[in-house]
Coordinates of C-alpha atoms and ligand atoms in Angstrom, one line a residue:
M11 CA -25.8 171.0 21.6
I12 CA -22.5 170.1 23.3
A13 CA -19.4 171.2 21.5
R14 CA -16.4 168.9 21.4
L15 CA -13.2 170.9 21.9
S16 CA -9.9 170.2 20.2
P17 CA -7.0 169.3 22.6
Y18 CA -4.6 171.0 20.1
P19 CA -3.6 174.4 21.5
L20 CA -3.3 176.3 18.2
K21 CA -6.6 175.0 16.8
R22 CA -8.3 175.6 20.1
L23 CA -7.1 179.2 20.5
R24 CA -7.8 180.1 16.9
T25 CA -11.5 179.0 17.3
S26 CA -11.7 181.0 20.5
I27 CA -10.5 184.2 19.0
V28 CA -11.5 184.2 15.3
G29 CA -15.1 185.1 14.9
Q30 CA -15.9 185.6 18.6
R31 CA -17.2 189.1 17.9
R32 CA -19.7 187.7 15.5
Q33 CA -20.9 185.0 17.9
I34 CA -21.6 187.0 21.0
S35 CA -24.7 185.8 22.7
S36 CA -26.4 187.8 25.5
C37 CA -27.6 186.3 28.6
P38 CA -31.5 186.5 28.7
S39 CA -32.9 188.9 31.3
L40 CA -35.1 186.1 32.7
P41 CA -35.2 184.4 35.1
Q42 CA -34.8 187.4 37.4
L43 CA -32.7 186.8 40.6
H44 CA -34.8 188.7 43.2
G45 CA -34.1 187.3 46.6
K46 CA -30.8 185.7 45.5
I47 CA -27.4 186.6 47.0
A48 CA -24.3 186.7 44.9
V49 CA -20.6 187.2 45.8
V50 CA -18.3 188.4 43.0
T51 CA -14.5 188.7 43.4
G52 CA -12.7 191.4 41.4
A53 CA -16.0 193.1 41.0
N54 CA -14.5 196.6 40.7
D55 CA -13.3 196.3 37.1
G56 CA -13.4 194.4 33.8
I57 CA -15.6 191.3 33.5
G58 CA -16.3 191.2 37.3
K59 CA -17.7 194.7 37.3
E60 CA -20.0 193.9 34.3
T61 CA -21.0 190.6 36.1
A62 CA -22.0 192.6 39.2
R63 CA -23.9 195.0 37.0
G64 CA -25.7 192.1 35.3
L65 CA -26.6 190.5 38.6
L66 CA -28.0 193.8 40.0
E67 CA -30.0 194.3 36.8
R68 CA -31.6 190.9 37.4
G69 CA -32.5 191.9 41.0
A70 CA -29.8 190.0 42.9
E71 CA -28.1 191.3 46.1
V72 CA -24.4 191.5 45.3
I73 CA -21.4 191.4 47.6
M74 CA -18.4 192.8 45.8
L75 CA -15.1 191.4 47.2
C76 CA -12.4 193.8 46.0
R77 CA -8.8 194.5 46.7
N78 CA -9.1 198.2 45.8
I79 CA -12.1 199.4 47.8
D80 CA -12.0 203.0 46.5
K81 CA -12.3 201.7 43.0
A82 CA -15.2 199.4 44.2
E83 CA -16.9 202.5 45.7
Q84 CA -16.6 204.2 42.3
A85 CA -18.2 201.2 40.6
R86 CA -21.0 201.3 43.1
R87 CA -21.6 205.0 42.5
G88 CA -21.7 204.2 38.8
F89 CA -24.4 201.6 39.3
L90 CA -26.4 204.1 41.4
A91 CA -26.1 206.7 38.6
E92 CA -27.4 204.1 36.2
G93 CA -30.5 203.7 38.3
L94 CA -29.5 200.3 39.8
N95 CA -30.3 199.5 43.4
A96 CA -27.1 200.4 45.1
R97 CA -28.5 199.4 48.4
A98 CA -28.3 195.9 47.1
V99 CA -24.5 196.2 47.0
C100 CA -22.1 195.5 49.8
L101 CA -18.4 196.2 49.4
I102 CA -15.9 194.1 51.3
E103 CA -12.1 194.4 51.0
C104 CA -10.4 191.2 50.0
D105 CA -6.9 190.9 48.7
L106 CA -6.7 187.3 47.3
A107 CA -2.9 187.5 47.4
D108 CA -3.0 187.6 51.2
L109 CA -4.7 184.7 53.1
D110 CA -5.2 186.9 56.2
S111 CA -7.2 189.3 54.1
V112 CA -9.1 186.5 52.5
K113 CA -10.0 185.1 55.9
A114 CA -11.1 188.5 57.2
A115 CA -13.2 189.0 54.1
A116 CA -15.0 185.6 54.5
Q117 CA -15.7 186.5 58.1
A118 CA -17.1 189.9 57.0
V119 CA -19.3 188.2 54.5
N120 CA -20.6 185.7 57.1
Y121 CA -21.2 188.6 59.5
H122 CA -23.0 190.7 56.9
L123 CA -25.3 187.9 55.9
R124 CA -26.2 186.9 59.5
G125 CA -27.4 183.4 58.6
R126 CA -28.7 184.2 55.1
K127 CA -27.1 182.0 52.4
I128 CA -25.0 182.8 49.3
D129 CA -26.7 181.4 46.1
V130 CA -24.0 182.4 43.6
L131 CA -20.2 182.6 44.1
V132 CA -18.3 184.0 41.1
E133 CA -14.6 183.4 41.4
N134 CA -13.7 186.0 38.9
A135 CA -10.7 188.1 40.1
G136 CA -7.5 187.3 38.3
V137 CA -4.0 188.6 37.8
W138 CA -1.6 188.1 34.9
A139 CA 1.6 189.5 36.4
R140 CA 4.2 191.0 34.2
H141 CA 7.1 190.6 36.7
Y142 CA 7.8 187.7 39.1
D143 CA 6.2 188.4 42.4
E144 CA 4.9 186.4 45.4
T145 CA 1.9 186.7 47.7
E146 CA 2.1 187.7 51.4
Q147 CA 2.5 184.0 52.2
G148 CA 5.3 183.5 49.6
H149 CA 3.4 181.7 46.8
E150 CA 4.0 182.6 43.1
I151 CA 1.6 185.5 42.5
N152 CA -0.6 184.0 39.6
F153 CA -1.1 180.8 41.5
G154 CA -1.4 182.4 44.9
T155 CA -4.1 184.9 43.7
N156 CA -6.0 183.1 41.0
V157 CA -6.0 179.6 42.5
L158 CA -5.1 179.6 46.2
G159 CA -6.8 182.9 47.2
H160 CA -10.1 181.6 45.7
F161 CA -9.6 178.2 47.3
A162 CA -9.2 179.8 50.7
L163 CA -12.1 182.1 50.3
R164 CA -14.4 179.2 49.1
R165 CA -13.2 177.0 51.9
E166 CA -14.1 179.7 54.5
L167 CA -17.5 180.4 52.9
M168 CA -18.3 176.7 52.7
N169 CA -17.9 176.6 56.5
G170 CA -20.1 179.6 56.8
S171 CA -22.7 181.1 54.5
L172 CA -22.5 179.3 51.2
A173 CA -25.7 177.5 50.3
R174 CA -25.5 173.7 49.9
R175 CA -26.7 173.9 46.3
A176 CA -25.0 177.2 45.5
R177 CA -23.8 177.9 41.9
I178 CA -20.0 178.3 41.9
I179 CA -18.6 179.9 38.8
I180 CA -14.9 179.6 38.3
L181 CA -13.3 181.8 35.7
T182 CA -10.6 179.9 33.8
G183 CA -9.6 180.7 30.3
D184 CA -9.1 178.6 27.2
I185 CA -5.5 179.5 27.3
Y186 CA -5.1 176.8 30.0
I187 CA -4.7 174.4 27.1
M188 CA -1.1 175.7 26.7
A189 CA -0.2 174.5 30.3
E190 CA 0.7 171.0 31.5
G191 CA 0.9 171.6 35.2
C192 CA 0.0 173.8 38.1
S193 CA 1.9 174.0 41.3
P194 CA 2.5 176.6 44.1
S195 CA 6.2 177.2 43.3
Y196 CA 6.9 178.1 39.8
H197 CA 9.9 180.4 39.2
W198 CA 9.8 182.5 36.0
H199 CA 11.6 185.6 34.7
S200 CA 10.9 186.3 31.1
R201 CA 7.6 187.5 29.4
L202 CA 7.2 184.0 28.2
G203 CA 7.5 182.8 31.8
A204 CA 4.9 185.3 32.8
M205 CA 2.5 183.9 30.3
R206 CA 3.2 180.3 31.3
A207 CA 2.6 181.2 35.0
Y208 CA -0.8 182.7 34.1
N209 CA -1.7 179.7 31.9
R210 CA -0.8 177.3 34.7
S211 CA -3.0 179.2 37.1
K212 CA -5.9 178.9 34.7
L213 CA -5.4 175.2 34.4
G214 CA -5.3 175.1 38.2
N215 CA -8.7 176.9 38.2
F216 CA -10.1 174.3 35.9
W217 CA -8.7 171.4 38.0
I218 CA -10.1 172.8 41.2
A219 CA -13.5 173.3 39.6
R220 CA -13.7 169.7 38.5
E221 CA -12.4 168.4 41.9
L222 CA -14.9 170.6 43.7
Q223 CA -17.8 169.2 41.7
R224 CA -16.5 165.7 42.3
R225 CA -16.3 166.2 46.1
H226 CA -19.4 168.2 46.5
P227 CA -22.0 166.8 44.0
D228 CA -24.8 169.0 45.5
L229 CA -23.0 172.2 44.4
N230 CA -23.5 173.5 40.9
V231 CA -20.0 174.2 39.7
F232 CA -19.2 175.8 36.3
A233 CA -15.8 176.5 34.7
V234 CA -16.1 179.4 32.4
H235 CA -14.2 180.8 29.5
P236 CA -15.5 184.4 29.2
G237 CA -14.0 185.2 25.8
V238 CA -10.8 187.0 24.9
V239 CA -11.7 190.3 26.4
A240 CA -10.4 193.9 26.1
S241 CA -9.8 194.4 29.8
G242 CA -6.9 195.5 32.0
L243 CA -5.7 191.9 32.4
G244 CA -1.9 191.6 31.7
G245 CA -1.5 195.4 31.6
G246 CA 0.2 197.0 28.6
G247 CA 0.4 200.5 27.3
K248 CA -1.9 202.7 25.2
F249 CA -1.1 200.8 22.0
A250 CA -1.9 197.5 23.6
A251 CA -5.2 198.9 24.9
W252 CA -6.1 200.2 21.4
L253 CA -5.2 196.9 19.8
K254 CA -7.3 195.0 22.4
Q255 CA -10.3 197.2 21.8
A256 CA -10.0 196.8 18.1
L257 CA -9.7 193.1 18.1
L258 CA -11.3 191.7 21.3
I259 CA -14.8 191.7 22.9
T260 CA -15.9 194.2 25.6
P261 CA -16.0 193.3 29.3
Q262 CA -19.8 193.5 29.1
D263 CA -19.9 190.9 26.4
G264 CA -17.3 188.9 28.4
A265 CA -19.6 188.8 31.4
Q266 CA -22.4 187.0 29.5
T267 CA -21.3 183.4 30.0
T268 CA -20.8 184.0 33.7
L269 CA -24.3 185.6 33.9
M270 CA -25.8 182.6 32.0
C271 CA -24.2 180.2 34.5
A272 CA -25.4 182.4 37.4
S273 CA -29.0 182.6 36.2
Q274 CA -30.1 180.1 33.6
E275 CA -31.9 176.8 34.3
D276 CA -31.1 173.5 32.6
L277 CA -27.3 173.8 32.7
T278 CA -25.1 170.8 33.3
H279 CA -23.3 171.3 36.5
G280 CA -19.6 170.3 36.5
S281 CA -19.3 171.4 32.8
Y282 CA -17.2 173.9 30.9
Y283 CA -19.1 176.8 29.4
H284 CA -17.4 178.8 26.7
N285 CA -18.4 182.1 25.2
V286 CA -18.2 180.9 21.6
H287 CA -19.0 177.2 21.9
G288 CA -21.4 177.1 24.9
E289 CA -21.4 173.9 26.9
C290 CA -18.2 171.9 26.0
E291 CA -17.0 168.3 26.1
L292 CA -13.3 167.8 26.5
D293 CA -11.0 165.2 24.8
N294 CA -9.2 162.7 27.0
A295 CA -5.9 164.4 25.8
D296 CA -7.0 167.7 27.2
P297 CA -4.9 168.7 30.3
A298 CA -8.1 169.8 32.2
T299 CA -9.2 166.1 32.3
N300 CA -6.1 165.0 34.4
D301 CA -8.2 164.2 37.5
E302 CA -5.2 162.7 39.4
A303 CA -3.3 166.0 39.0
A304 CA -6.5 167.8 40.1
A305 CA -6.8 165.7 43.2
R306 CA -3.1 166.3 44.1
L307 CA -3.5 170.1 43.6
W308 CA -6.6 170.0 45.8
A309 CA -4.7 168.2 48.5
R310 CA -1.9 170.8 48.3
C311 CA -4.3 173.7 48.5
M312 CA -6.0 172.1 51.6
E313 CA -2.6 171.9 53.3
M314 CA -1.7 175.5 52.4
T315 CA -5.0 176.8 53.7
A316 CA -5.1 174.6 56.8
N317 CA -3.6 177.3 59.1
M318 CA -4.8 180.5 57.7
G319 CA -3.6 183.5 59.7
R320 CA -5.5 185.6 62.1
P321 CA -8.0 188.1 60.6
V322 CA -6.7 191.5 59.8
A323 CA -8.8 194.7 60.0
I324 CA -11.3 195.0 57.2
R325 CA -13.4 197.8 55.7
L326 CA -17.0 196.9 55.3
A327 CA -19.4 199.3 53.7
S328 CA -23.0 198.1 53.3
Ligands
LIG3 N1 -9.6 189.2 29.7 C1 -9.5 188.0 29.1 O1 -9.3 187.9 27.8 C2 -9.8 186.8 29.8 C3 -9.8 185.5 29.2 C4 -10.0 184.4 29.9 C5 -10.2 184.4 31.2 N2 -10.2 185.6 31.9 C6 -10.4 185.6 33.3 O2 -11.4 186.5 33.7 C7 -11.3 187.0 35.0 C8 -11.5 188.5 35.0 O3 -10.4 189.1 34.2 P1 -10.6 190.5 33.5 O4 -10.3 190.3 32.1 O5 -11.8 191.2 33.9 O6 -9.3 191.3 34.1 P2 -9.2 192.7 34.8 O7 -9.9 193.8 34.0 O8 -7.7 192.9 35.0 O9 -9.8 192.6 36.2 C9 -9.3 191.7 37.2 C10 -10.0 191.9 38.5 O10 -9.3 191.1 39.4 C11 -8.9 191.9 40.6 N3 -7.7 191.4 41.3 C12 -6.5 191.2 40.8 N4 -5.7 190.8 41.8 C13 -6.4 190.7 42.9 C14 -6.2 190.4 44.2 N5 -4.9 190.1 44.6 N6 -7.2 190.4 45.1 C15 -8.4 190.7 44.7 N7 -8.7 191.1 43.5 C16 -7.7 191.1 42.6 C17 -8.7 193.3 40.0 O11 -8.7 194.2 41.1 P3 -7.8 195.5 41.1 O12 -8.7 196.6 40.5 O13 -7.5 195.8 42.5 O14 -6.6 195.3 40.3 C18 -9.8 193.4 39.0 O15 -11.0 193.7 39.7 C19 -9.9 186.6 35.4 O16 -10.0 185.4 36.2 C20 -9.2 186.2 34.1 O17 -8.2 185.2 34.3 C21 -10.0 186.8 31.2

């Protein structure tokens, strides 16, 4: 059944949070993914780490693209200790806030695969910055990391090892409903501004997902809301961590919608999948359906990634 989502922010966010702990559905362990290759960004922590674990449990080979490679190595050791096949894991350094690093990472992926193709790309990494910051190339940090970094990565992989019918899973978040626009230059200072900048980037993720599907109908693109998850996103102190754990779902539960989109048959490509509502239909008043704005954002991202810098040194551990 397809759920029709309200375009009204408060109603929408209430239904996302209230009751989500009672409605957690687990991704079935079948079909298995032996022989499949998956790339996951931000796979060293939070939902991304649980996604990598779930893919490994199903037999996939997983390439973890991570900014912090030491933390990624710890995650890999953890998988090994759990009896998972750590030889099926490749770690590649990738800082999405630096287009040079992204380019080097994409080249390292292509080199590592030597002609084999990526079946699943999970654009998971995300930042919710507490203070205004910019990427290496001078773009607002939430936009530059969440939207542009992934755009550049995908663009490079599409010219290399991405399979023509790959599944591409783009993590947005229902909170995008609070945003009206998404653009590279957005100056903010307060905590409210920080939240707005993050929301805008999640709307940007959604727009890019829709435009990607429109331009490449052979691909299987899914925009995903993972749930409201007790992860490190947005930072916060001990009290915030305690509150999140008391009220929100675990990263493992937050990975289930991504895992479903990565593994299950009979999904509708180009759709929005939500941890509480499943496959969703959007109202015309929903900002995600603004396809003209999506096309404009796509064009801007194409311009901004047209002359990506020379590769920098990378650390590749197979
Ligand atoms: N948590 C929620 O309630 C929620 C709700 C809706 C959507 N989402 C989305 O779900 C995704 C995963 O979030 P999460 O909750 O798992 O957050 P998280 O625990 O904070 O994990 C974020 C991941 O992204 C990585 N990352 C951040 N900046 C990066 C950069 N510049 N380059 C490469 N990797 C970078 C982090 O790596 P480091 O370890 O190096 O920092 C980490 O692995 C995000 O896209 C988020 O927007 C989350």
